[in-house]
Tab-separated table of C-alpha atoms in Angstrom:
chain	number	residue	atom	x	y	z
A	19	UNK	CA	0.000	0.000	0.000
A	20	UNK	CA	1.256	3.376	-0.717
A	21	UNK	CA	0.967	5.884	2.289
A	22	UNK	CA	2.114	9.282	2.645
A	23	UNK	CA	2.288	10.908	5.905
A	24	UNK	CA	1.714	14.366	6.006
A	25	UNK	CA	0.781	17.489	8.186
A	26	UNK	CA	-2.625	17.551	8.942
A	27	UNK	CA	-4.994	20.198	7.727
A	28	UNK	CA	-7.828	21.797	9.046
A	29	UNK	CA	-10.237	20.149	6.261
A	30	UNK	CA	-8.580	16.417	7.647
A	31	UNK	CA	-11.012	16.663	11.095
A	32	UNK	CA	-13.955	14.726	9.625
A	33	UNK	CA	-11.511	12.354	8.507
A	34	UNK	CA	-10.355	11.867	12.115
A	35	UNK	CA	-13.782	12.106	13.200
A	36	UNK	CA	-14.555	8.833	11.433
A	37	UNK	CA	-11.640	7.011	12.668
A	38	UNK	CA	-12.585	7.744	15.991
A	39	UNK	CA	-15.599	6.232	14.917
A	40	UNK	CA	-13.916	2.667	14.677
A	41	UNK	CA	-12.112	2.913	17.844
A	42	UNK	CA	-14.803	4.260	20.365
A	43	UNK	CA	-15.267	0.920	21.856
A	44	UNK	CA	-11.386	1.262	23.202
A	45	UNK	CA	-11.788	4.727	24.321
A	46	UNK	CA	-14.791	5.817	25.105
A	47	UNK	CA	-16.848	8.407	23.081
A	48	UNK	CA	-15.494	10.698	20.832
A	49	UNK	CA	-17.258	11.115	17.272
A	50	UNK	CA	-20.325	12.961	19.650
A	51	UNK	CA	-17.560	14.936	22.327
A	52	UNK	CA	-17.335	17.984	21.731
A	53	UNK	CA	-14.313	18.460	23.511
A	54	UNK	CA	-12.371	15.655	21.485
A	55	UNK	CA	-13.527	17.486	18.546
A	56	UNK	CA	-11.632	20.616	20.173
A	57	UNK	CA	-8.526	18.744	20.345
A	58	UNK	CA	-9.163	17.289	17.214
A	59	UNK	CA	-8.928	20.952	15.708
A	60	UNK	CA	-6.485	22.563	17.882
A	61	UNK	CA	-3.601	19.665	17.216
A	62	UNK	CA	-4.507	20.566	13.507
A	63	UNK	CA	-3.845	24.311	14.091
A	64	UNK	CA	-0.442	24.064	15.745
A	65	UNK	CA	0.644	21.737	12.812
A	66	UNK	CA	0.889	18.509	15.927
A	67	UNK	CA	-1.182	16.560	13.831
A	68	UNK	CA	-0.294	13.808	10.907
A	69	UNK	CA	-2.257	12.371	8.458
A	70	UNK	CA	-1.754	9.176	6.432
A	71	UNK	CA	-2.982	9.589	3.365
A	72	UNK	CA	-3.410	6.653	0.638
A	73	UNK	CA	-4.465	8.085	-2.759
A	74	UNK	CA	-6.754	10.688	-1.438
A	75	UNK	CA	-8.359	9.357	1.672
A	76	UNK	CA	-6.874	9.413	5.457
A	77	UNK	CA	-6.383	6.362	6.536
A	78	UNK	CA	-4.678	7.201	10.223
A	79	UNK	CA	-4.080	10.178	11.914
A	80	UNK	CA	-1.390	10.829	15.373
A	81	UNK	CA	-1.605	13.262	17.791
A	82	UNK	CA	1.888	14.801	19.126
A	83	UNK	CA	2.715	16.878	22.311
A	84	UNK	CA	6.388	18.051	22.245
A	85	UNK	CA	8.034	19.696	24.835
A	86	UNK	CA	11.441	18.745	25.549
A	87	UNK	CA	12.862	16.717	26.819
A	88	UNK	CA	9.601	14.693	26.169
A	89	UNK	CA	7.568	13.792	22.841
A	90	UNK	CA	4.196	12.330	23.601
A	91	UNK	CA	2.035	10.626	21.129
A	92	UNK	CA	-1.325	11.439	22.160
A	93	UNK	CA	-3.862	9.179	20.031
A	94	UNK	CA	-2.953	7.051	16.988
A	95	UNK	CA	-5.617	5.236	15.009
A	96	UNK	CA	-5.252	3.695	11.968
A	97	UNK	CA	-8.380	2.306	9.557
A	98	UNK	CA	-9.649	-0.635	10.639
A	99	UNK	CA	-9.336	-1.949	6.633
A	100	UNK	CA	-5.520	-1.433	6.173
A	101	UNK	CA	-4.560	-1.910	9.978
A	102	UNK	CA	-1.790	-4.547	9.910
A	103	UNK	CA	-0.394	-2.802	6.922
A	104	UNK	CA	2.519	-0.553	8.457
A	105	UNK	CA	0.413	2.655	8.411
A	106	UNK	CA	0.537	2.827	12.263
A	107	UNK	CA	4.520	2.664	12.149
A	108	UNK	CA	4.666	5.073	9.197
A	109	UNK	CA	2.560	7.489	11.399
A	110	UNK	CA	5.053	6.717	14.473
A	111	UNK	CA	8.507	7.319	12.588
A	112	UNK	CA	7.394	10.446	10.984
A	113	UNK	CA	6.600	11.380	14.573
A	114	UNK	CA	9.612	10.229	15.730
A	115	UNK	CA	11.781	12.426	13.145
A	116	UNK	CA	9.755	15.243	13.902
A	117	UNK	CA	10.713	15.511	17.340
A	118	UNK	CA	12.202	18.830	18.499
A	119	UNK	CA	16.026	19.206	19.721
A	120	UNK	CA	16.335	18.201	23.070
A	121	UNK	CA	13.670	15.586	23.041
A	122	UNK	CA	15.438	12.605	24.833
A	123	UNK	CA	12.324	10.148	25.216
A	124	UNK	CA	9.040	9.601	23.527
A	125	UNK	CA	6.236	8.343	25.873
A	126	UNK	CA	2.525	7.199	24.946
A	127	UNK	CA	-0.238	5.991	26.943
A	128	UNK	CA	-2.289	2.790	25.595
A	129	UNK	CA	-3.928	0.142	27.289
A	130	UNK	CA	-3.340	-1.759	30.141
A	131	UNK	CA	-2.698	-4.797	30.226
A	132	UNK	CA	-5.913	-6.507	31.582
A	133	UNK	CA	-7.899	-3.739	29.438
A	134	UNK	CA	-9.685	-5.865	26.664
A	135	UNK	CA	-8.452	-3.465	24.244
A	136	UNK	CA	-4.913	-4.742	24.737
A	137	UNK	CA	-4.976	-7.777	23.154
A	138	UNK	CA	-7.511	-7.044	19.897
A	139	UNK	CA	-6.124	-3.974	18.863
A	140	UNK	CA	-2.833	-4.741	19.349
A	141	UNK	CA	-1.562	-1.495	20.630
A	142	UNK	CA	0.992	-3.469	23.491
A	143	UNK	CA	2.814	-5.659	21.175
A	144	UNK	CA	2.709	-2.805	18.104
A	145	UNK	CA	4.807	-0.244	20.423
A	146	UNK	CA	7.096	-2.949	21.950
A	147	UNK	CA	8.283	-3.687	18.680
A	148	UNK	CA	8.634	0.000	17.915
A	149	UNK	CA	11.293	-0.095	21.102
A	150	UNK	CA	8.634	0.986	23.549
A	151	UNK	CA	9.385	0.008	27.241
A	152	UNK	CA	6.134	-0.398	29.363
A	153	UNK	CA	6.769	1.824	32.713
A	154	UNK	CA	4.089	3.141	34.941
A	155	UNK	CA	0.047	2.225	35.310
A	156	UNK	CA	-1.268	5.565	34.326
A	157	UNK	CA	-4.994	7.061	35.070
A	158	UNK	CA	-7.575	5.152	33.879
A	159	UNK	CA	-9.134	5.971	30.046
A	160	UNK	CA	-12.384	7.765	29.788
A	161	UNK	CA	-14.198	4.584	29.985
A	162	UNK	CA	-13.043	3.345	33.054
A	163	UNK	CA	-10.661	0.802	31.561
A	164	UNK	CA	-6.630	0.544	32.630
A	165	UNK	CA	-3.789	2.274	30.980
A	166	UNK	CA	0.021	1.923	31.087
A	167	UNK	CA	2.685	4.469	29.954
A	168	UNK	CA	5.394	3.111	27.445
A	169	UNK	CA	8.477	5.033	26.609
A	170	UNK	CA	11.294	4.834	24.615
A	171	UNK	CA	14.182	7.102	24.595
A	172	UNK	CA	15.639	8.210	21.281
């Protein structure tokens, strides 16, 4: 499959929108939060956002949070019809060369790992083999369920 990752733009939100769509059942509501749609738009208007874009539709979209010595990946989610395809880890290594000078470590919050989302999405094992350590139980997601920072240092 042929991705590009880009900067997302302000028309890419109901693009995200959807995705979140596919993915509520791991995180809680978000294509009727107002608030996610906030964040949604104001990742997009500092330029934190990136699309992956195959032909013309998005087909994942990452959050990022920089400020050194920390990167944080905020939310990744990837299409449910080309997940398994390398989309996710094209969206992470653009990240990951985007990072500002003096970023040391990378950290992202995902599932625990008695959350049921752990094992069927994948989201453990995909940022262990990106070199992600698990380290601390964080708070819990928005639906009640367990999370766990990873990190990785660059």
């Amino acid at each position: 499959m042929d991705v590009q990752v880009r900067t997302g733009r302000g028309g890419d939100a109901g693009a995200l929108v959807r995705l979140a769509g596919q993915v509520e059942q791991w995180f809680g509501a978000m294509v009727d939060d107002t608030g996610f749609h906030e964040a949604v738009a104001r990742q997009l208007a500092r330029g934190t956002a990136l699309v992956a874009v195959a032909g013309e539709r998005v087909v994942g979209g990452l959050l990022v949070g920089r400020r050194p010595p920390v990167c944080h990946l905020h939310w990744l989610v990837v299409d449910e019809e080309v997940r398994g395809l390398g989309v996710g880890r094209a969206l992470v290594a653009e990240a990951l060369a985007r990072c500002a000078d003096g970023v040391e470590t990378v950290e992202v919050v995902t599932f625990g790992a008695d959350h049921p989302g752990a094992v069927v999405s994948g989201a453990r094992v995909f940022y262990e083999r990106l070199g992600f350590l698990p380290a601390e139980a964080a708070e819990p997601g928005p639906e009640g369920g367990s999370r766990q920072v990873y990190r990785r240092p660059l």
